[in-house]
PDB file of N, CA and C in Angstrom:
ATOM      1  N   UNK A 274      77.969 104.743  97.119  1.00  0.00           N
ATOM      2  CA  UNK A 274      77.819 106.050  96.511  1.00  0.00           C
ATOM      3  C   UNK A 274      76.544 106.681  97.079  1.00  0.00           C
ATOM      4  N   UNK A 275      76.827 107.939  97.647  1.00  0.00           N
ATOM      5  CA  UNK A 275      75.408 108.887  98.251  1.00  0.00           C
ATOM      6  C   UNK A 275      74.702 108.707  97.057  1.00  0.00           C
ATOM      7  N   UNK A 276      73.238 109.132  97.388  1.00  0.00           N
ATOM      8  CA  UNK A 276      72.043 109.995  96.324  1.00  0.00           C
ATOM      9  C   UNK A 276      72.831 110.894  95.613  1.00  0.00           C
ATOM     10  N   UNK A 277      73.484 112.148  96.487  1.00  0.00           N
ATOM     11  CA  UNK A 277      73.951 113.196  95.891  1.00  0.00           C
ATOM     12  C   UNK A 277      74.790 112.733  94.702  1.00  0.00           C
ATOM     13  N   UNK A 278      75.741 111.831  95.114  1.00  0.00           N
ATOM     14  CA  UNK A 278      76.364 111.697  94.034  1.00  0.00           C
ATOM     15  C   UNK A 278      76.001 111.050  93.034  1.00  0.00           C
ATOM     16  N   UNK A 279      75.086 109.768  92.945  1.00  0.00           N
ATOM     17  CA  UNK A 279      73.828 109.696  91.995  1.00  0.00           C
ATOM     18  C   UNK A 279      72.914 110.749  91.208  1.00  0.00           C
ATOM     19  N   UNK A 280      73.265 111.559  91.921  1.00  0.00           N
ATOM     20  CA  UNK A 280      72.601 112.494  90.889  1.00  0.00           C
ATOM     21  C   UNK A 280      72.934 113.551  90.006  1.00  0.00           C
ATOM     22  N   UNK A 281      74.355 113.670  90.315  1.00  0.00           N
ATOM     23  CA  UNK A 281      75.625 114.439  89.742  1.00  0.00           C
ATOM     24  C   UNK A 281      76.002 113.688  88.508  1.00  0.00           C
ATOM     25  N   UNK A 282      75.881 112.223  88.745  1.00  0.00           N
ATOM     26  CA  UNK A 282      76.056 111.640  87.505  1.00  0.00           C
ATOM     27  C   UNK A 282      75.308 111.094  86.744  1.00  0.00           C
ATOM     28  N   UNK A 283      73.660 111.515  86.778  1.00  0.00           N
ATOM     29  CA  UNK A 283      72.739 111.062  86.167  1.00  0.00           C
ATOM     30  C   UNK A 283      72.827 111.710  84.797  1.00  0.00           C
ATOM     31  N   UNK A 284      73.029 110.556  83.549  1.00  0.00           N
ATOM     32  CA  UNK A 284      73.445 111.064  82.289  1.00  0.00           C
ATOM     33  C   UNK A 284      71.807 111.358  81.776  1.00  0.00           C
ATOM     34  N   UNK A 285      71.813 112.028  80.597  1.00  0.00           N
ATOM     35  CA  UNK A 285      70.083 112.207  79.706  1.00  0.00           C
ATOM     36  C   UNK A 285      70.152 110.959  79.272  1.00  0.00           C
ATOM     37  N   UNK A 286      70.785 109.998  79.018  1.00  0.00           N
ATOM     38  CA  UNK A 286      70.584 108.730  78.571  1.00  0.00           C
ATOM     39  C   UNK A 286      69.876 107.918  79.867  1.00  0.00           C
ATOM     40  N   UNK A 287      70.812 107.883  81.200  1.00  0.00           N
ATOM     41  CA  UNK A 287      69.714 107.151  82.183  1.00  0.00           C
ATOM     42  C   UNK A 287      68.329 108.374  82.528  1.00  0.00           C
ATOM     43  N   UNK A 288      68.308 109.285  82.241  1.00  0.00           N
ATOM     44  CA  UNK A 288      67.106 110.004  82.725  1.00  0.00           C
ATOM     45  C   UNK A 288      66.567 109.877  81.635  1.00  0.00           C
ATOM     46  N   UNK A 289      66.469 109.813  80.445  1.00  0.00           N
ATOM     47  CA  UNK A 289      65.579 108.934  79.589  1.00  0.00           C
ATOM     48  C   UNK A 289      64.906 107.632  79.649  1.00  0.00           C
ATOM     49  N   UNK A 290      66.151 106.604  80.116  1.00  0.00           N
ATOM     50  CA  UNK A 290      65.599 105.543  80.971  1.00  0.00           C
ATOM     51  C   UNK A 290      64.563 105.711  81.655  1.00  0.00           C
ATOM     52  N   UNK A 291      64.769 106.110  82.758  1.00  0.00           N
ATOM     53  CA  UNK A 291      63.850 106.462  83.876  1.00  0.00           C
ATOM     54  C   UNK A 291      62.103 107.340  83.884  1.00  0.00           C
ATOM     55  N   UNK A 292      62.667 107.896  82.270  1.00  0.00           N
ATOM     56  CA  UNK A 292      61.467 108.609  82.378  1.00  0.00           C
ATOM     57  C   UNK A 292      60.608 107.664  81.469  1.00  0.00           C
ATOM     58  N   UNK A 293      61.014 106.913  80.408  1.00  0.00           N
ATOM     59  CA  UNK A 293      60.737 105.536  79.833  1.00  0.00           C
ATOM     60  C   UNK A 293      60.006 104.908  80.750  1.00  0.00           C
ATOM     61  N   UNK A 294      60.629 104.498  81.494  1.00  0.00           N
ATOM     62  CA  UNK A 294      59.923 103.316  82.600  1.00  0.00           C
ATOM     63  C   UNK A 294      59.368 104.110  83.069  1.00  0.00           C
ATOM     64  N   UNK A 295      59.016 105.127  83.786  1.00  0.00           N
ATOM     65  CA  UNK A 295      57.849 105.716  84.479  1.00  0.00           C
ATOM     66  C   UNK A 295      56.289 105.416  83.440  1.00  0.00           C
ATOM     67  N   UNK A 296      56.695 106.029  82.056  1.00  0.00           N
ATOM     68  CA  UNK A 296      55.643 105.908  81.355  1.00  0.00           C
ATOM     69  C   UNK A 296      54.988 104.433  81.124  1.00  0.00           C
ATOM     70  N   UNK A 297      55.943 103.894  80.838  1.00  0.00           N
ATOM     71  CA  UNK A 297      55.780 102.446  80.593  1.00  0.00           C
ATOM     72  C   UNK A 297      54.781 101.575  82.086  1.00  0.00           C
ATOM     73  N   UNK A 298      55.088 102.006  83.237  1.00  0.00           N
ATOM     74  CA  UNK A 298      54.691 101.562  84.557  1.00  0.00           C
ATOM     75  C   UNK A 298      53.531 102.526  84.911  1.00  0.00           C
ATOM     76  N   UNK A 299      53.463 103.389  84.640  1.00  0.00           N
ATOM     77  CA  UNK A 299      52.274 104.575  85.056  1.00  0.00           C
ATOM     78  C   UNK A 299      52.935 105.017  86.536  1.00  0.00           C
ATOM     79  N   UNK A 300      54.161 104.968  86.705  1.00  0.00           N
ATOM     80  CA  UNK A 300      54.444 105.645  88.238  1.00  0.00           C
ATOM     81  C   UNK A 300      55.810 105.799  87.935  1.00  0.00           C
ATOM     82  N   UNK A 301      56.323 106.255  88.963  1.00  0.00           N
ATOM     83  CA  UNK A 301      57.623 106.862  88.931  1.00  0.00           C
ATOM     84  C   UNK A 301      58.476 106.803  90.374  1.00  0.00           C
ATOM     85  N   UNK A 302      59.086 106.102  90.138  1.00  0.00           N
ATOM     86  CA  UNK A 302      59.852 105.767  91.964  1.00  0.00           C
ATOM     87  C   UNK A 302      60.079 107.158  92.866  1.00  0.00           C
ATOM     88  N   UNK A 303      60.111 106.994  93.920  1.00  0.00           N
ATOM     89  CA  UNK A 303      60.293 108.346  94.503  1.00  0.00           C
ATOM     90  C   UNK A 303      62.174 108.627  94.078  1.00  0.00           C
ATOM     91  N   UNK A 304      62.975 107.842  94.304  1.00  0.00           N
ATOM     92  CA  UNK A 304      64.034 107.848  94.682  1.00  0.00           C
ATOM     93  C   UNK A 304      64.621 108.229  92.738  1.00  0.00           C
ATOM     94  N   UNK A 305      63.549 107.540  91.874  1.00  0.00           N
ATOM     95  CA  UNK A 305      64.147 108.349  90.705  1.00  0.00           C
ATOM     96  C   UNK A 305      63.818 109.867  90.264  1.00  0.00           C
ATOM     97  N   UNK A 306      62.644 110.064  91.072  1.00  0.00           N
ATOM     98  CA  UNK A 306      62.016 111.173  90.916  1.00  0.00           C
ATOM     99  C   UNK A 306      62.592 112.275  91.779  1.00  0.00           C
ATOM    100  N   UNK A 307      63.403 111.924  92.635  1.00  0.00           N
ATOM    101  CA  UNK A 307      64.502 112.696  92.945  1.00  0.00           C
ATOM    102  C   UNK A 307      65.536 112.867  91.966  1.00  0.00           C
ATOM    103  N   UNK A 308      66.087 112.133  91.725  1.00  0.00           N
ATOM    104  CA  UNK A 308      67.175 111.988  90.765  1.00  0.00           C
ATOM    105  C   UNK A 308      66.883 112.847  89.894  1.00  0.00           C
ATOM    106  N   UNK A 309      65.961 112.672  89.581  1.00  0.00           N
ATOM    107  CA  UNK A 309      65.922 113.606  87.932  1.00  0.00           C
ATOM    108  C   UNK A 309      65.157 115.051  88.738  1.00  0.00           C
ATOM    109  N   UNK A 310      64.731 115.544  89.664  1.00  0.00           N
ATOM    110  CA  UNK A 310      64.257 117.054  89.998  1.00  0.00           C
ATOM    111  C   UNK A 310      65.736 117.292  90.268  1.00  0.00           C
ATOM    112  N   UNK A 311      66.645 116.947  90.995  1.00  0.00           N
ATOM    113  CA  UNK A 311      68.231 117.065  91.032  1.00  0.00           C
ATOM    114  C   UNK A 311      68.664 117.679  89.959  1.00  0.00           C
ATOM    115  N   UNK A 312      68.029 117.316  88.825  1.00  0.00           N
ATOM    116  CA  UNK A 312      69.140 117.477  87.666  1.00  0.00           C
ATOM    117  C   UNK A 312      68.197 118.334  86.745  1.00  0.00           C
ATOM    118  N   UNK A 313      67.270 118.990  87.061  1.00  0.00           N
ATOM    119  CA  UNK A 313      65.968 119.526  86.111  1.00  0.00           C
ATOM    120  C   UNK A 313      66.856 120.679  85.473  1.00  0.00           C
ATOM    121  N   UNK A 314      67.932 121.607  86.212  1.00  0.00           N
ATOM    122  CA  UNK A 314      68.807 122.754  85.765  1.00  0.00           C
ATOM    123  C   UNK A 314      69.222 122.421  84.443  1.00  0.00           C
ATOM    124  N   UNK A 315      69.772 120.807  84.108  1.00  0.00           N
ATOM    125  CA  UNK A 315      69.948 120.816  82.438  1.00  0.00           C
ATOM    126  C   UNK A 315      68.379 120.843  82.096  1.00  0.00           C
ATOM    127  N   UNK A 316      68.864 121.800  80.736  1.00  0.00           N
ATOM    128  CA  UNK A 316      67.521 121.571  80.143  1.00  0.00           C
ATOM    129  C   UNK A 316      67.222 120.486  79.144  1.00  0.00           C
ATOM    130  N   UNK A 317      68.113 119.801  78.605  1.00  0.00           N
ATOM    131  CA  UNK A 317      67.608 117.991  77.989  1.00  0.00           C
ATOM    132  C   UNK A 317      66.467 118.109  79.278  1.00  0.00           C
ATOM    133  N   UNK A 318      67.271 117.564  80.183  1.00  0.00           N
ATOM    134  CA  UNK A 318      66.088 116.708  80.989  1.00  0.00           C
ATOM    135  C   UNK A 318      64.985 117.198  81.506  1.00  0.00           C
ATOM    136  N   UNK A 319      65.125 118.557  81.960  1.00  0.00           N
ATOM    137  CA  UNK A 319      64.117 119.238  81.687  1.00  0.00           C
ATOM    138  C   UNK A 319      62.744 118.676  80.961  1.00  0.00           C
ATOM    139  N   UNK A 320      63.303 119.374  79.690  1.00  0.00           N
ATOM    140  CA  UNK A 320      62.577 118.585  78.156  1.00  0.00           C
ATOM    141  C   UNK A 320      62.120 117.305  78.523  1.00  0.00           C
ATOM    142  N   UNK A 321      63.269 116.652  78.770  1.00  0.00           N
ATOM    143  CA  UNK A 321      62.519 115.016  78.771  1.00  0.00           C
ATOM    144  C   UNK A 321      61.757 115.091  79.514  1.00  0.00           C
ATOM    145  N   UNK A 322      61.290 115.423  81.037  1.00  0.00           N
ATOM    146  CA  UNK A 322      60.448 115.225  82.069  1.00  0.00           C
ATOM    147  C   UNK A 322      59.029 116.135  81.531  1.00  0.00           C
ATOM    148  N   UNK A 323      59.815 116.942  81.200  1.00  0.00           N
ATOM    149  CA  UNK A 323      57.872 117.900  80.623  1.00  0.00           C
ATOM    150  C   UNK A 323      57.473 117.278  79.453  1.00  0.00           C
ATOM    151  N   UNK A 324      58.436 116.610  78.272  1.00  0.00           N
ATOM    152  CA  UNK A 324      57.437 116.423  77.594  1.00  0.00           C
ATOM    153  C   UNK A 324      56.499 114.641  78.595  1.00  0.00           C
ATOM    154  N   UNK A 325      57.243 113.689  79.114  1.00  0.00           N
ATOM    155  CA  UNK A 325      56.850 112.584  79.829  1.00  0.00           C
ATOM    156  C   UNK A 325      55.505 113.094  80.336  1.00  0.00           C
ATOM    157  N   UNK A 326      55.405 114.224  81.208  1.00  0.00           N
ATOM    158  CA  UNK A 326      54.344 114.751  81.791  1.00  0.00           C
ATOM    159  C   UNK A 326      53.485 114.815  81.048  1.00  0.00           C
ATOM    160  N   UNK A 327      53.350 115.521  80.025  1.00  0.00           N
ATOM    161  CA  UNK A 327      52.387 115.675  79.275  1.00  0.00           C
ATOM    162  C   UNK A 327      51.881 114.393  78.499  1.00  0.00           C
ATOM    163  N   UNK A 328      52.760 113.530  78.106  1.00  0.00           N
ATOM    164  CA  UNK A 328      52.252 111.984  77.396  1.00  0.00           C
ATOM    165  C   UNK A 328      51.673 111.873  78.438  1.00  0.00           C
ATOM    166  N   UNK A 329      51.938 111.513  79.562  1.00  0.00           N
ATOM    167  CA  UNK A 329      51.246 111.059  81.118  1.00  0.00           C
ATOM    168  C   UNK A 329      49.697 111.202  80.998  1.00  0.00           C
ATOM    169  N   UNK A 330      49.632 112.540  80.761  1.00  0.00           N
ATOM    170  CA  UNK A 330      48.284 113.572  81.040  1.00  0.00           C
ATOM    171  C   UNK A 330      47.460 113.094  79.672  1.00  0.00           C
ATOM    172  N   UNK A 331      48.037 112.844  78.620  1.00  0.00           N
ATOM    173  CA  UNK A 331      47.550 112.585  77.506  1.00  0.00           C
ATOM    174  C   UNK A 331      47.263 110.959  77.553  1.00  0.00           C
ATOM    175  N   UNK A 332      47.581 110.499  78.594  1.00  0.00           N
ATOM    176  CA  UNK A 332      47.647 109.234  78.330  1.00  0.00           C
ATOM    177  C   UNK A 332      45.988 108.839  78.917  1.00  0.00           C
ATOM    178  N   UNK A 333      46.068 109.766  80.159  1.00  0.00           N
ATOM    179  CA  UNK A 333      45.215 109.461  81.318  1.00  0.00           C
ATOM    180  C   UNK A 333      43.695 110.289  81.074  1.00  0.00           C
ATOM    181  N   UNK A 334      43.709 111.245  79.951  1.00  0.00           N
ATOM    182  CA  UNK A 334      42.512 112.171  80.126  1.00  0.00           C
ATOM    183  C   UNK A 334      42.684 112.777  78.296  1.00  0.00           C
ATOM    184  N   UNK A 335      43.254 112.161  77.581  1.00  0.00           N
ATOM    185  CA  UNK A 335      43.345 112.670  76.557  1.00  0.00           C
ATOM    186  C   UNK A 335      43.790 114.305  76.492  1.00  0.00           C
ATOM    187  N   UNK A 336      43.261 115.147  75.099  1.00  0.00           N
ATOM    188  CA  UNK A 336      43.324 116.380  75.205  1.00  0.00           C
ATOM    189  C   UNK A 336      42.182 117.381  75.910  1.00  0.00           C
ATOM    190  N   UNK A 337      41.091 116.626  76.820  1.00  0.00           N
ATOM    191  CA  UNK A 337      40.398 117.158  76.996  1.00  0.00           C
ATOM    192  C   UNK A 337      40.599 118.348  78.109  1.00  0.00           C
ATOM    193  N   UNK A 338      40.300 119.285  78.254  1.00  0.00           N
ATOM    194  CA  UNK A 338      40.084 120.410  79.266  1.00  0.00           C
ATOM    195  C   UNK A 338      39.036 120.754  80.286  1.00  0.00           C
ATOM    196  N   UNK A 339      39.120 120.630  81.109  1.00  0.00           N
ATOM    197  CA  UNK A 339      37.896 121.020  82.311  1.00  0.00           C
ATOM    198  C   UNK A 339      37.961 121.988  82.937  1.00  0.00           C
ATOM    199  N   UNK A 340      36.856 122.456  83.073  1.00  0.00           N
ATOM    200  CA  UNK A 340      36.770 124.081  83.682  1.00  0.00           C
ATOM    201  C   UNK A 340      35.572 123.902  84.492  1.00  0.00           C
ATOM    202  N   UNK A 341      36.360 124.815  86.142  1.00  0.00           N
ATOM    203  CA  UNK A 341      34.937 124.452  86.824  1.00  0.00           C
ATOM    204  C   UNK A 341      34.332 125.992  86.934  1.00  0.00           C
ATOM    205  N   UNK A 342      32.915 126.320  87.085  1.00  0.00           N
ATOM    206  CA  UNK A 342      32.554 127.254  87.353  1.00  0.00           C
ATOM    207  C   UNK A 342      33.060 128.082  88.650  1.00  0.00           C
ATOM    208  N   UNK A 343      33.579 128.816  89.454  1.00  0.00           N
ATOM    209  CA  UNK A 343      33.308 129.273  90.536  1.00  0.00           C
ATOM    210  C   UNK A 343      31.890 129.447  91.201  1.00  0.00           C
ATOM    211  N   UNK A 344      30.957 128.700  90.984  1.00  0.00           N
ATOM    212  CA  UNK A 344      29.557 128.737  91.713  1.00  0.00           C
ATOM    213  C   UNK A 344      29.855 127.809  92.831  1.00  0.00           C
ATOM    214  N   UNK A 345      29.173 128.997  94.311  1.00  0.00           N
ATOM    215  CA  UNK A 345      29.416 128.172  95.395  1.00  0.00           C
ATOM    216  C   UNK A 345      28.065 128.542  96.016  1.00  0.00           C
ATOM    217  N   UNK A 346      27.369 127.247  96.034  1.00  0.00           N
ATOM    218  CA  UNK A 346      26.064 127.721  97.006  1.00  0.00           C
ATOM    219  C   UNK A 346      26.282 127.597  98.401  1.00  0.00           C
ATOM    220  N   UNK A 347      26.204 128.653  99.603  1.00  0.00           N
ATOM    221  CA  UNK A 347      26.490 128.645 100.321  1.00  0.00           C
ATOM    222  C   UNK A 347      25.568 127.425 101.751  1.00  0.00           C
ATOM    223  N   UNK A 348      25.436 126.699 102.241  1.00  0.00           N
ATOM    224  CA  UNK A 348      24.478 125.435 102.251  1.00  0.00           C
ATOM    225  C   UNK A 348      24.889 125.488 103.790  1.00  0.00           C
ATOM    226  N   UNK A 349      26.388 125.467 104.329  1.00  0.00           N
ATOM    227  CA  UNK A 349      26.855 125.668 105.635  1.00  0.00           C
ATOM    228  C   UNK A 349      28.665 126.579 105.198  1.00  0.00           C
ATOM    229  N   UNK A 350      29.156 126.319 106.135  1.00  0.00           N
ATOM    230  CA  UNK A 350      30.345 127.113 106.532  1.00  0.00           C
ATOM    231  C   UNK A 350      30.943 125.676 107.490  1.00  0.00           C
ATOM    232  N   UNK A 351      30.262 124.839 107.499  1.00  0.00           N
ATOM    233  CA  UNK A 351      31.640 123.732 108.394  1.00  0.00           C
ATOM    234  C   UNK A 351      32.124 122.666 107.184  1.00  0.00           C
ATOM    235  N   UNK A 352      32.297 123.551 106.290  1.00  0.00           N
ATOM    236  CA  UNK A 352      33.418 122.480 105.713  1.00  0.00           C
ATOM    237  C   UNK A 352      34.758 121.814 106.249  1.00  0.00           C
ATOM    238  N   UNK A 353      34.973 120.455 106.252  1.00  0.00           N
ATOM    239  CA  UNK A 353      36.076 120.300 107.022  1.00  0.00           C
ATOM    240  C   UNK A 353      37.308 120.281 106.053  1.00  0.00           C
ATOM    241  N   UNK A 354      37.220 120.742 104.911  1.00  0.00           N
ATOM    242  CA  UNK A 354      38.453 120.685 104.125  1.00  0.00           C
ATOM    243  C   UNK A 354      39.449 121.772 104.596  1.00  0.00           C
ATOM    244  N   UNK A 355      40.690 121.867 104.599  1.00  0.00           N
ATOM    245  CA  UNK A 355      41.615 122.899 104.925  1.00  0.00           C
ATOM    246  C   UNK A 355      42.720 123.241 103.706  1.00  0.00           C
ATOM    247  N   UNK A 356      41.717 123.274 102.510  1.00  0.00           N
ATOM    248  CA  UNK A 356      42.311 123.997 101.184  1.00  0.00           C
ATOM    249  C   UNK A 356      42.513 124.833 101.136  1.00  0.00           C
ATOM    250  N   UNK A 357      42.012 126.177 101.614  1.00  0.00           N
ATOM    251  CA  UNK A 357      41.917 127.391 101.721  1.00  0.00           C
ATOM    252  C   UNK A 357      41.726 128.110 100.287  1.00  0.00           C
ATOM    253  N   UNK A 358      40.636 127.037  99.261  1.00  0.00           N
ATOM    254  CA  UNK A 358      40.565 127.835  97.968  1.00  0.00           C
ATOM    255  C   UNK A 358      39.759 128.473  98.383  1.00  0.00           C
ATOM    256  N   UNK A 359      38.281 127.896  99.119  1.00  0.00           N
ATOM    257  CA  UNK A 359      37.293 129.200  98.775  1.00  0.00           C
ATOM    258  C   UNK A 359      37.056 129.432 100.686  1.00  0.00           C
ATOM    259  N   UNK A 360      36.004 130.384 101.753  1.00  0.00           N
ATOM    260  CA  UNK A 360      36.552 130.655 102.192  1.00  0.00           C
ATOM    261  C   UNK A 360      34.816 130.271 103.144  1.00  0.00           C
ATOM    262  N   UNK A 361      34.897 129.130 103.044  1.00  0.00           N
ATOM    263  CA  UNK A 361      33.363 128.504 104.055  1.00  0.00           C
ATOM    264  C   UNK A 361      33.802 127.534 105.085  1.00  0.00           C
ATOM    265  N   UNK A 362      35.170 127.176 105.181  1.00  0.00           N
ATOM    266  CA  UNK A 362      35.563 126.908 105.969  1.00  0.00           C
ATOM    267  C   UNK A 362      35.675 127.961 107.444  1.00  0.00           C
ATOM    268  N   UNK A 363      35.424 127.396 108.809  1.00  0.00           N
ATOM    269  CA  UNK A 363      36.241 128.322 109.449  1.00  0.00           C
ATOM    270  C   UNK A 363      36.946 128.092 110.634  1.00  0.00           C
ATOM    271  N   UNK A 364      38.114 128.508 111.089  1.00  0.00           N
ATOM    272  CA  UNK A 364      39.399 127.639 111.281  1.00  0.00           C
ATOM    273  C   UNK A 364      39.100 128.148 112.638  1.00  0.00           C
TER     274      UNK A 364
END
């Protein structure tokens, strides 16, 4: 049986599974994590995967919130990052 068709028949009962064991393991297989973005159009699973996410996040950092300032002291311009958030890089 293809992926594709693995994923046509992924019930909310095995994508509950799956999202179970992700939490339970702290990771998430690539090949299930396909499976279930495949199928995100129902909204059960949907649901199931956002709320998983959020236990995840809650698991790993509590409810806390971080906020960074936008303060950038300008020091050089050869940053070698290629984020393109702020703009001291130059390409």
């Amino acid at each position: 049986m293809s992926l594709a068709a693995d994923d046509a028949t992924l019930s909310v009962h095995d994508a509950a599974t799956l999202v179970r064991r992700a939490l339970e393991d702290g990771a998430l297989a690539r090949t299930d994590a396909e499976r279930l973005g495949h199928r995100l159009d129902d909204p059960t699973i949907r649901a199931l995967v956002c709320e998983a996410a959020l236990e995840s996040k809650r698991r790993a950092t509590g409810d806390v919130v971080t906020v960074s300032r936008n303060v950038f002291i300008p020091l050089t311009n050869l940053c070698r990052d290629r984020c393109s958030y702020c703009t001291f890089a130059k390409l």
